[in-house]
Coordinates of C-alpha atoms (C1' of nucleotides) in Angstrom, one line a residue:
Chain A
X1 CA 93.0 155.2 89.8
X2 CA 92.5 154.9 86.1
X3 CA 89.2 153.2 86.3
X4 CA 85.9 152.7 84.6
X5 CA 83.9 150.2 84.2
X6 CA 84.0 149.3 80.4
X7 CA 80.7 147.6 79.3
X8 CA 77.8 147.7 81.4
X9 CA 77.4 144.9 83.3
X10 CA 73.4 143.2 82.8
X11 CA 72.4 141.8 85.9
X12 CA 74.8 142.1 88.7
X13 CA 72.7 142.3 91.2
X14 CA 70.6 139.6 93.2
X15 CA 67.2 140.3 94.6
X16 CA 66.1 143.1 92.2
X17 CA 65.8 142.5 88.4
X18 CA 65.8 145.6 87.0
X19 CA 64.7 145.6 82.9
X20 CA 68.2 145.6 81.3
X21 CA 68.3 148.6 80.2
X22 CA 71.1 151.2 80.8
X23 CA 68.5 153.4 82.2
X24 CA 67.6 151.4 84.7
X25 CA 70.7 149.9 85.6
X26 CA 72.5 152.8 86.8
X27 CA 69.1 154.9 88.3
X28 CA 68.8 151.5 90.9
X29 CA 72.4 151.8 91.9
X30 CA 72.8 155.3 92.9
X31 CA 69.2 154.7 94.4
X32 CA 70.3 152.0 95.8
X33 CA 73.8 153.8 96.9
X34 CA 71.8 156.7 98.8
X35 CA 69.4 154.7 100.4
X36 CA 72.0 152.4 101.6
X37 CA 73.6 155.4 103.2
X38 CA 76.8 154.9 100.6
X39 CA 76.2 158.2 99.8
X40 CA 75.5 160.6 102.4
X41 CA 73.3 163.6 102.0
X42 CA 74.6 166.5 100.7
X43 CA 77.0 164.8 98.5
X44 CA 77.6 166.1 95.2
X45 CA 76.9 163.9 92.3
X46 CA 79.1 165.3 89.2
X47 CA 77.5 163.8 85.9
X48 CA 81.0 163.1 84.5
X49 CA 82.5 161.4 87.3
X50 CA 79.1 158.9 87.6
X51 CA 79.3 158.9 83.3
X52 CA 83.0 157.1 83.7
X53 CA 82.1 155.0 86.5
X54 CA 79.0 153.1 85.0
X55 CA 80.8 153.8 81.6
X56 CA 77.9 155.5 80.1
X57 CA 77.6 158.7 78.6
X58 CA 76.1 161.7 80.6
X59 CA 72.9 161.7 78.6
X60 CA 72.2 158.4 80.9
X61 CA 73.6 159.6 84.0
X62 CA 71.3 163.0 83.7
X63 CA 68.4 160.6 82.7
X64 CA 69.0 158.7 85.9
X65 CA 69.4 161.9 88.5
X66 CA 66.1 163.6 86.2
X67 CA 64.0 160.6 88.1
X68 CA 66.1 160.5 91.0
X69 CA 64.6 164.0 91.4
X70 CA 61.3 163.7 90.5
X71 CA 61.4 161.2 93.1
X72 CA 62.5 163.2 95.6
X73 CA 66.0 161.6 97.0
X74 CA 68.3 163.7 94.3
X75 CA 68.4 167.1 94.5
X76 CA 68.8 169.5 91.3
X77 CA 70.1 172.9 91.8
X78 CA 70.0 174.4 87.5
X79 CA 73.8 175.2 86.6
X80 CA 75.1 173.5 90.1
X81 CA 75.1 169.9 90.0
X82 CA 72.5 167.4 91.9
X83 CA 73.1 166.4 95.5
X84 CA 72.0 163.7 97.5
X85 CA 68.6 165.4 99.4
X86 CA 68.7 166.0 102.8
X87 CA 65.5 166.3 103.9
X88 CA 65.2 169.1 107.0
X89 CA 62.7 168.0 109.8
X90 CA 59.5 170.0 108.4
X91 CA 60.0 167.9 105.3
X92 CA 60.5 165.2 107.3
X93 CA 57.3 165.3 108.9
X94 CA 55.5 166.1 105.4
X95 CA 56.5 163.4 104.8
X96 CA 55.4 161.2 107.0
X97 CA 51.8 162.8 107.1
X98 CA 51.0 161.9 103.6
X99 CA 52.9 158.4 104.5
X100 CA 50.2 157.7 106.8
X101 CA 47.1 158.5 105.1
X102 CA 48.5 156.4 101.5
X103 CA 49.5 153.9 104.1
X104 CA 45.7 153.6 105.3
X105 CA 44.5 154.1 102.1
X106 CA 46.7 151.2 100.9
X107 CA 46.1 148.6 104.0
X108 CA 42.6 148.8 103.0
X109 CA 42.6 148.1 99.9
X110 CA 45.3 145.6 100.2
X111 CA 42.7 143.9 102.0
X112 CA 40.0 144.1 99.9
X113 CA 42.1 142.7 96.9
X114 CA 45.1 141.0 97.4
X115 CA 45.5 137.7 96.4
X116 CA 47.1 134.1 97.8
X117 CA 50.3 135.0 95.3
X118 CA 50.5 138.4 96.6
X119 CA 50.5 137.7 100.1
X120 CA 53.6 135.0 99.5
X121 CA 55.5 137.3 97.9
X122 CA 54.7 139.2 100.5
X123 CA 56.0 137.0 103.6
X124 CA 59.2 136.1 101.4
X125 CA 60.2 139.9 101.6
X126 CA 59.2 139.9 105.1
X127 CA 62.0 136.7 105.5
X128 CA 64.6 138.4 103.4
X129 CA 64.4 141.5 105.0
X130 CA 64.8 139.4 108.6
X131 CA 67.9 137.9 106.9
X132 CA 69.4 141.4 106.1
X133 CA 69.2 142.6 109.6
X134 CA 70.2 139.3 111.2
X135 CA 73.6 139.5 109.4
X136 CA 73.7 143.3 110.0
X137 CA 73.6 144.3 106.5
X138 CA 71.4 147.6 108.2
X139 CA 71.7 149.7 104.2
X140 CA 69.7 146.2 102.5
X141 CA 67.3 146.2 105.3
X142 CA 66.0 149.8 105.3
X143 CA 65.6 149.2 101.4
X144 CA 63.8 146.0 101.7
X145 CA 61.5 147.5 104.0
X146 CA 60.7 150.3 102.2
X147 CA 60.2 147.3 99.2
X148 CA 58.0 145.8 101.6
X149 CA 56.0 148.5 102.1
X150 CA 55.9 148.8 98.1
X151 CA 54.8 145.0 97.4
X152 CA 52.0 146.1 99.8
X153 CA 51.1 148.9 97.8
X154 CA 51.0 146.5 94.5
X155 CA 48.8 144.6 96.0
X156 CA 46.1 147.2 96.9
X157 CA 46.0 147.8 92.7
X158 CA 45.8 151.1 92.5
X159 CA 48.2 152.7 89.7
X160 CA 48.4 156.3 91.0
X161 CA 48.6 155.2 94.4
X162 CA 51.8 152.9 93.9
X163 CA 53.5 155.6 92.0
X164 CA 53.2 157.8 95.2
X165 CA 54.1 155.7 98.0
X166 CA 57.0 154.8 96.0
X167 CA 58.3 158.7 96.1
X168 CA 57.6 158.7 99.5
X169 CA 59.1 155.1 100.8
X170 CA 62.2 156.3 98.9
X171 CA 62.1 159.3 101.2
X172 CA 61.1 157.6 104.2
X173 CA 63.6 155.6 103.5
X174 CA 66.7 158.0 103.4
X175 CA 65.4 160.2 106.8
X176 CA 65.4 157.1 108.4
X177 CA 69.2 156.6 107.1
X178 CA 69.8 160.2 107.9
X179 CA 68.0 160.6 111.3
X180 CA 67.7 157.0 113.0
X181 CA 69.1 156.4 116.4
X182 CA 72.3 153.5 115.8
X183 CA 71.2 150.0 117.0
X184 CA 67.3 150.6 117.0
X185 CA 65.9 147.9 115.4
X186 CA 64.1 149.6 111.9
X187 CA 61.3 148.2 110.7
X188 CA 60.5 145.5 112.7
X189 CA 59.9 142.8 110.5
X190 CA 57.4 141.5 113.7
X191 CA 55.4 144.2 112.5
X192 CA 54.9 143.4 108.8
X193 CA 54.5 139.9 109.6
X194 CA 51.4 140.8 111.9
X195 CA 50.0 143.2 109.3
X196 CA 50.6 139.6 106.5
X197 CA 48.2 138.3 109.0
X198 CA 45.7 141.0 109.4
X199 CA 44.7 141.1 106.2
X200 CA 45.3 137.7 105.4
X201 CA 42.3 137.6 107.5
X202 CA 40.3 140.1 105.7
X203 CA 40.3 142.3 109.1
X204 CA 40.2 146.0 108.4
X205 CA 40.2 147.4 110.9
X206 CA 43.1 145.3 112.5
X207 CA 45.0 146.0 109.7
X208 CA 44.9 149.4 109.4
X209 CA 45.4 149.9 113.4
X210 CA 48.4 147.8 112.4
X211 CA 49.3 149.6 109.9
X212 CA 48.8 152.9 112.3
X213 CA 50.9 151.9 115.4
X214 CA 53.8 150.9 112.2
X215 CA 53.6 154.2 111.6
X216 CA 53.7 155.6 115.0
X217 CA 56.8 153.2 115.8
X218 CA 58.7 154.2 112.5
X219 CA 58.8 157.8 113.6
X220 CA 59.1 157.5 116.9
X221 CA 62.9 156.4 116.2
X222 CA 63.7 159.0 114.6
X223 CA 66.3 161.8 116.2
X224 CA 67.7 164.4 114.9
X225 CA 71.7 163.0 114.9
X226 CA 73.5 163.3 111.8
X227 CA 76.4 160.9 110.9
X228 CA 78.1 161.1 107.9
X229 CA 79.2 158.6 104.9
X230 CA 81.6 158.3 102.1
X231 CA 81.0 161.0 99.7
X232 CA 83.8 159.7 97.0
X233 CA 82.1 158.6 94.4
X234 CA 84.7 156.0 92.8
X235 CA 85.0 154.7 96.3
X236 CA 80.9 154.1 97.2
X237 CA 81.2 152.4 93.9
X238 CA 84.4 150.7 93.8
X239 CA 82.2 147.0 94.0
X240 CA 81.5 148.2 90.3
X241 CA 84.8 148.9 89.2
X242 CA 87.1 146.5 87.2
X243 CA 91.0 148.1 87.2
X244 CA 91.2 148.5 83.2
X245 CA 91.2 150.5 80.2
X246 CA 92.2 154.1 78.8
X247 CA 94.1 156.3 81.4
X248 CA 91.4 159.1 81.4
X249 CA 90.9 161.5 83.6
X250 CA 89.4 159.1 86.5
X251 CA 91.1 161.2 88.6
X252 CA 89.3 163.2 91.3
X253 CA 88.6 166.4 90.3
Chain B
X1 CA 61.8 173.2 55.9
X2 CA 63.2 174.7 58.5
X3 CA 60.3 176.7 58.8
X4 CA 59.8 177.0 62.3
X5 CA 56.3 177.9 62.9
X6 CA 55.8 180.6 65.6
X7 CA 53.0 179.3 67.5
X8 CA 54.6 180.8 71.2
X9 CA 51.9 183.0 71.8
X10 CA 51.4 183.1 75.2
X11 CA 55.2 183.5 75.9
X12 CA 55.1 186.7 77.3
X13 CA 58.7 187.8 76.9
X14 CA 59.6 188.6 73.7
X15 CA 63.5 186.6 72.7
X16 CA 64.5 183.4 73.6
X17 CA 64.0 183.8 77.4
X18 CA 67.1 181.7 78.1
X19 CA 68.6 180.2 81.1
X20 CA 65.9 177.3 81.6
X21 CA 62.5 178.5 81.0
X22 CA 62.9 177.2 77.5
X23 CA 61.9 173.5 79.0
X24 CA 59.2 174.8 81.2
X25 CA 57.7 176.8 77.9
X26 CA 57.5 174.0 76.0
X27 CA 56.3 171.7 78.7
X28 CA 53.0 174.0 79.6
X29 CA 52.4 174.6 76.1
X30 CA 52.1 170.8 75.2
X31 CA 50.4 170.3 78.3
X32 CA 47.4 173.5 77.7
X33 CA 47.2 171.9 74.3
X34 CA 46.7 168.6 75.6
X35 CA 44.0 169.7 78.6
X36 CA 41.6 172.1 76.1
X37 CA 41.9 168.8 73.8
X38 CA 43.9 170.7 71.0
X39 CA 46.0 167.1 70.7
X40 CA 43.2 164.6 71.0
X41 CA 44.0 161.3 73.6
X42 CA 46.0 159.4 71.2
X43 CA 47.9 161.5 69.2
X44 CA 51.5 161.1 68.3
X45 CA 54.1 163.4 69.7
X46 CA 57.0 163.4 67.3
X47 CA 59.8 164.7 68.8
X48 CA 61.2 166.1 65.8
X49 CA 58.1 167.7 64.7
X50 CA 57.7 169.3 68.2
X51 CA 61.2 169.8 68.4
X52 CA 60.7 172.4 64.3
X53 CA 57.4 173.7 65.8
X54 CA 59.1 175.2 68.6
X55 CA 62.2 175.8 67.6
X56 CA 64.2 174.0 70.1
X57 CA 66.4 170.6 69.7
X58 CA 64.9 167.4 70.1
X59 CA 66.9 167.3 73.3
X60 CA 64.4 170.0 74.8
X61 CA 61.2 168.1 72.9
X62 CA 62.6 164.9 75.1
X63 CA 62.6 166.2 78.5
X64 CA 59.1 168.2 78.0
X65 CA 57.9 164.8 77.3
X66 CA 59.5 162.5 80.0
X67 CA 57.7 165.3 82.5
X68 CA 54.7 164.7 81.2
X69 CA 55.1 161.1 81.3
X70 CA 55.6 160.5 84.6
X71 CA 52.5 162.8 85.3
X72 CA 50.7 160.9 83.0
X73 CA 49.5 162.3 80.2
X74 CA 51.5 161.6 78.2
X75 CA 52.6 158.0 77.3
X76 CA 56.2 157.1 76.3
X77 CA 56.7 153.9 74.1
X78 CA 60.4 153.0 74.2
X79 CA 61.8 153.0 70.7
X80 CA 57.8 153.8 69.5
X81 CA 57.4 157.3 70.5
X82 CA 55.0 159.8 73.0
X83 CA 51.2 159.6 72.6
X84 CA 48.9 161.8 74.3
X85 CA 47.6 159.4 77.0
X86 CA 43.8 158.3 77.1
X87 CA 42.9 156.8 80.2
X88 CA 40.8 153.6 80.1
X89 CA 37.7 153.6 82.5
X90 CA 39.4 151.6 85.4
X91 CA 42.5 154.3 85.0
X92 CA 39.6 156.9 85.9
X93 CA 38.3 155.0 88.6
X94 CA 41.9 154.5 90.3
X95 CA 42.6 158.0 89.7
X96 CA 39.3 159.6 91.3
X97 CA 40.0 157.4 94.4
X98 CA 43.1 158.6 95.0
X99 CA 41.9 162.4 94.3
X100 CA 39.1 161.4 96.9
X101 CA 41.7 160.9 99.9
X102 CA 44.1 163.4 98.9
X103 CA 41.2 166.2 98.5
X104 CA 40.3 165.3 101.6
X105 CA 43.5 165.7 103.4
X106 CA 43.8 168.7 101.5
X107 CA 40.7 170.5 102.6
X108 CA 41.5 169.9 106.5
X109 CA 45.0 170.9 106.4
X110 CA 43.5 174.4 104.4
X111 CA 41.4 174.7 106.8
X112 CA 44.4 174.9 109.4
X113 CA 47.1 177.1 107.1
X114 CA 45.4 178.8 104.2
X115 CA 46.3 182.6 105.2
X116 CA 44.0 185.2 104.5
X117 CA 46.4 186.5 101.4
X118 CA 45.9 182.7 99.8
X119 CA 42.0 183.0 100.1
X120 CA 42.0 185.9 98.4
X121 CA 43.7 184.0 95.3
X122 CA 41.5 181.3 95.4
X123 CA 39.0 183.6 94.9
X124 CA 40.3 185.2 92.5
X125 CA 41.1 182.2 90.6
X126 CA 37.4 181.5 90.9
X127 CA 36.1 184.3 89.1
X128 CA 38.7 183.7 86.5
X129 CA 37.4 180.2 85.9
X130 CA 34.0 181.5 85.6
X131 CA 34.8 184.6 83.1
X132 CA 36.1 181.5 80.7
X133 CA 33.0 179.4 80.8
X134 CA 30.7 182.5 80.6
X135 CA 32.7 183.0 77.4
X136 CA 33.0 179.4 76.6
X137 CA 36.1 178.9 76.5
X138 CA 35.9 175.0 77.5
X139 CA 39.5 173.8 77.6
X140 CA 40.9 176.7 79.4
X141 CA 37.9 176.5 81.7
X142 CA 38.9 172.9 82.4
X143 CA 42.1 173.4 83.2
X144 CA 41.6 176.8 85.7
X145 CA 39.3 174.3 87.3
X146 CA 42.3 172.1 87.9
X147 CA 44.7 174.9 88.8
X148 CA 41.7 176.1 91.7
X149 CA 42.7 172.5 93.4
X150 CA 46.1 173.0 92.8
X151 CA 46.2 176.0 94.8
X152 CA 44.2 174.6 97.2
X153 CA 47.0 171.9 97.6
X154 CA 49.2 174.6 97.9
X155 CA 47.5 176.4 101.0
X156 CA 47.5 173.2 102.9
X157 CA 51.3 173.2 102.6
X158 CA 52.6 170.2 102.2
X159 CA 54.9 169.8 99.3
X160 CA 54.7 165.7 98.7
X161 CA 50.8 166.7 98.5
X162 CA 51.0 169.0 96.1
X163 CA 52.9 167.1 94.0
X164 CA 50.9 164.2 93.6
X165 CA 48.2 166.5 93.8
X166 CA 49.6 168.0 90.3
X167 CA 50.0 164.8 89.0
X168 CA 46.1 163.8 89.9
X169 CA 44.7 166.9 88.7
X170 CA 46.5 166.8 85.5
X171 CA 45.0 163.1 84.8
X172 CA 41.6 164.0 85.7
X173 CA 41.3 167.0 83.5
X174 CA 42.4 164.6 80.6
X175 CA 39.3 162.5 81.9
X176 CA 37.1 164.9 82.4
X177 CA 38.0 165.9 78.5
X178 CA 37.3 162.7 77.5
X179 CA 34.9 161.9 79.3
X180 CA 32.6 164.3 80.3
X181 CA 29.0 164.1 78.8
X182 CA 28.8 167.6 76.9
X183 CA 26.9 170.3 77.6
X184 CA 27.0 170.2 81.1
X185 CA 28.8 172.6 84.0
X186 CA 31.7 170.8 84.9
X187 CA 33.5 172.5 88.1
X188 CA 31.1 174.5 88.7
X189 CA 32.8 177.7 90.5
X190 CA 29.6 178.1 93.0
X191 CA 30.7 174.9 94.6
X192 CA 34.5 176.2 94.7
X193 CA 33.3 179.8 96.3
X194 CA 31.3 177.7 98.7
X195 CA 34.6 175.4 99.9
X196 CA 36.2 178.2 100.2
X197 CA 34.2 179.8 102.5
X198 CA 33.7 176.9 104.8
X199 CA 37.4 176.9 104.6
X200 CA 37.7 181.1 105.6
X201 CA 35.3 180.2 108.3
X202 CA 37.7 177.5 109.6
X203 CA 35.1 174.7 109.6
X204 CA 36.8 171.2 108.6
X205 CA 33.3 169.8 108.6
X206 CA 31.7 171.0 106.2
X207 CA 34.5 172.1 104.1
X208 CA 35.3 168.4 104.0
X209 CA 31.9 168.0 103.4
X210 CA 31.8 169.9 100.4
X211 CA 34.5 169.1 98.9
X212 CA 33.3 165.2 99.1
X213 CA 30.3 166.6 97.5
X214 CA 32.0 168.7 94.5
X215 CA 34.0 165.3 93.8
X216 CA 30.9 163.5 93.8
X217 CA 29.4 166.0 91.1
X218 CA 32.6 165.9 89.2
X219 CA 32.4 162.2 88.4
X220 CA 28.6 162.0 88.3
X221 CA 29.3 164.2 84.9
X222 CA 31.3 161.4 83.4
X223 CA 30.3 158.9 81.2
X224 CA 32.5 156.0 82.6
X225 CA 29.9 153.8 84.4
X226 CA 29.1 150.5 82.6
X227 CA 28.6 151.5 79.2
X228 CA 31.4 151.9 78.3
X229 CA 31.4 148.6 77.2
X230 CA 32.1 149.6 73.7
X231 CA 31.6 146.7 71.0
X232 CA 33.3 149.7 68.6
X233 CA 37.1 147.7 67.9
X234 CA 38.5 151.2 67.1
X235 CA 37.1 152.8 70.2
X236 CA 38.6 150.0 72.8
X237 CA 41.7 149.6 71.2
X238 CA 41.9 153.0 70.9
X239 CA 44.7 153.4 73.2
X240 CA 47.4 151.5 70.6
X241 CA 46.5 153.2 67.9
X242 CA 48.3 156.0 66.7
X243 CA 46.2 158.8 65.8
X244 CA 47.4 159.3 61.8
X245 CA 43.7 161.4 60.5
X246 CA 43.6 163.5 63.4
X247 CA 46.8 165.1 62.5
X248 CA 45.3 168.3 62.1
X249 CA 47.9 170.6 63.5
X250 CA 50.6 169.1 65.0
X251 CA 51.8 165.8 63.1
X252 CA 53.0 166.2 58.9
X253 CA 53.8 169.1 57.5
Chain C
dA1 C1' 46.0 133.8 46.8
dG2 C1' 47.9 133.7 51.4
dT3 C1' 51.8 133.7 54.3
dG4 C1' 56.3 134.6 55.8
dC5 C1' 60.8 136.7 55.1
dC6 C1' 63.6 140.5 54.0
dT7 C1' 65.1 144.8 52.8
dG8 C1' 64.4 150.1 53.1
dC9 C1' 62.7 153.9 55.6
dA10 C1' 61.5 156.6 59.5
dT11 C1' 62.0 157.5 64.3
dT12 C1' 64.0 157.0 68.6
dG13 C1' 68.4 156.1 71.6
dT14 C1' 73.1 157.4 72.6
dA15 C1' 77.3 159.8 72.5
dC16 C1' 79.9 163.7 71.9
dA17 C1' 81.3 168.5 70.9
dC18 C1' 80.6 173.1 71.8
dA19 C1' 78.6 177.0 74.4
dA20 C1' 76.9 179.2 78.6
dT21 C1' 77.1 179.7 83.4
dC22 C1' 78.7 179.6 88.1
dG23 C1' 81.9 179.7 91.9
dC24 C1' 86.5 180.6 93.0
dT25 C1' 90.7 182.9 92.9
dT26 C1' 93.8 186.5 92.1
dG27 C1' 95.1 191.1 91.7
dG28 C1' 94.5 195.8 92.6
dA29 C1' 92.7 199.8 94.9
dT30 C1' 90.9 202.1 99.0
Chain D
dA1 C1' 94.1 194.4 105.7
dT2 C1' 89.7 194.2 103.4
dC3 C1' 86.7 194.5 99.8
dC4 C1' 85.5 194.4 95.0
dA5 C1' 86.1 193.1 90.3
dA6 C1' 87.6 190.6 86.5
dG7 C1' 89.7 186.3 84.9
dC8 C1' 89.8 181.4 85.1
dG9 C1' 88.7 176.7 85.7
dA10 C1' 85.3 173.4 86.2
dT11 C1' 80.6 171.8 85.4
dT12 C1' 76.3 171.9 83.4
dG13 C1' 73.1 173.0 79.2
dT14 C1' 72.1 172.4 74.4
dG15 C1' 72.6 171.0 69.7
dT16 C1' 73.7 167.6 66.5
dA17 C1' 75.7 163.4 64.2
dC18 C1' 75.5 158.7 64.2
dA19 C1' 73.8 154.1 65.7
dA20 C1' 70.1 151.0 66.8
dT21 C1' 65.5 149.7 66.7
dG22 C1' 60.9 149.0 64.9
dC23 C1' 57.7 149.2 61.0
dA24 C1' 55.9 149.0 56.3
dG25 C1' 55.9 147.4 51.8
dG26 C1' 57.6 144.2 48.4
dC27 C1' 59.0 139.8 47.0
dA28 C1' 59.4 134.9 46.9
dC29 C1' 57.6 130.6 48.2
dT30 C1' 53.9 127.3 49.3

DNA sequence: AGTGCCTGCATTGTACACAATCGCTTGGAT
DNA sequence: ATCCAAGCGATTGTGTACAATGCAGGCACT
């Protein structure tokens, strides 16, 4: 196992263009990674061992797990290491209490200002994220939901306000990887499509009673079961990984 | 040339506190000097300058700033540098919405959890705040205004709150800096004894109440409604310049 | 004289080397 | 046998050298 990933690879993903820099690049696949359960909680992310898989040195790799942080899904004990978080159940449900008042405050101003354009883009999420859970790609569709519930948050225009609900949708996001019941539907994509609608039709208070019982249904799925993922690192990210170059010390610790 | 200027102050250790606080340090002095308007809105923020001023590496300088960055006040250019951040009117408008809704939450969930030992800080924070302006200390009076809703974010206990709590608070001092029509009380500490009152006495209603009221006050003080539409070139565009005459203390040396 | 290119300079971006720290293990004493 | 302590290995924290990028000033050309 004498991998790594020599240059960095631009664009190899579909669906999210991420600005090409390193940066970016390797912060949106480890995000991506945790939130598509690839990495379970509690897993130990060693700067070194991510370094020589994206082929970067640690100054990126620490860049990347600095916003990972910030942001709530990385966890950064000083002198220890980050981890994938593991939100307990009072977090949890801190969570979800400011979720529900940005997601009000969000609905109506969504329908106060978004446009034609917006609402498009909008319904083409709505059909991707359909398309995810139809082929049972479960990882894609929790993160397209939560990048649902993100577009929306563009839409209602307020800077400060998209900044948050993007911490907490990343959240949301892994305690629904971490605590949904297996074989519940997620976010129903009925749902969204409904709330398109709502304020489509400039109705408030439809919308945010919508938005409301959304709410209500997302965490009403939750339990409290815990199953577990890959937590080897060259393995979660072995699509990455081209067998060549220098015989380092890929090896496991 | 290696000078290393020995503005530290406040640090109330004597030494090199080591082991970590060394990026905190840094991080609340740039931010004090940037909410009592020591380093106007604009202003560059050299890394290596910062980096001989304080006697750290630039490695330090970096991560004070990309911390205050993604609380926003500071602004990082890629390849072009940190500048103090100066809001534009709308960015104060978005802002004070979303300080609206989370103030509100705030205040009702005090009013459920704030222990008596918290109460007693608040109040203590109060008097504090009005022992600067009484000796007219305006920055630091500014920003123990913003630490009183801080700690009010704190009693209410929910940790995604406080930190975009943090976040708003830092932004709005920055505004209220730049914004606020001289002269005038700006937090005024009888309207933070009252709220917290209201909030000892357990009554949401009129703790909410006030606290709606205190916001209004705090942006009736500002100077952002329509005439701010400036036909000075200097003055709108002020927010790509880089601020070369007002290098007073911190830029050449 | 005005405009556009081009080179030199200053600053940021990245990688790497070294130092500090933590947890674990091993050895010894009670 | 258990507990404590000191050594050790592994990993992170920090400083610094070097590369890349953008900017300013000068020069040639129209």
């Amino acid at each position: 196992m004498n991998e790594q990933l020599q240059p960095l690879k631009k664009q190899p993903r579909a669906g999210k263009s991420r600005s090409g820099t390193q940066d970016d690049v390797v912060y949106a696949h480890i995000f991506d990674a945790i939130l598509e359960q690839r990495l379970a909680p509690g897993t130990k992310l060693s700067e070194e061992a991510l370094g020589e898989i994206f082929g970067v040195s640690r100054t990126i790799i620490r860049r990347a797990l600095s916003r990972l942080a910030h942001e709530g899904v990385v966890l950064l004990r000083p002198n220890r290491g980050a981890v994938v978080a593991s939100p307990s159940v009072e977090e949890a449900r801190q969570i979800f209490f400011a979720r529900r008042m940005v997601e009000r405050a969000i609905t109506e101003l969504a329908v106060e200002h978004a446009t034609a354009e917006q609402l498009a883009e909008l319904r083409q999420m709505v059909s991707e994220e359909q398309a995810c859970f139809s082929r049972g790609d479960r990882g894609a569709g929790i993160r397209l939901s939560g990048e649902f519930h993100l577009k929306l948050a563009e839409a209602a225009k307020n800077a400060p306000l998209i900044s948050f609900q993007r911490s907490l949708v990343s959240q949301t996001s892994l305690i629904i990887a971490q605590y949904e019941s297996s074989g519940r539907q997620h976010c129903s994509y009925d749902e969204h499509n409904e709330l398109i609608d709502a304020i489509e039709a400039r109705d408030k208070d439809k919308a945010v009673t919508l938005m409301m019982h959304h709410m209500d249904h997302i965490d009403s799925k939750l339990n409290l079961d815990e199953d577990s993922a890959s937590d080897d690192l060259h393995a979660v990210f072995s699509h990455l990984l081209q067998t060549k170059k220098k015989a380092g010390r890929a090896a496991t610790r």
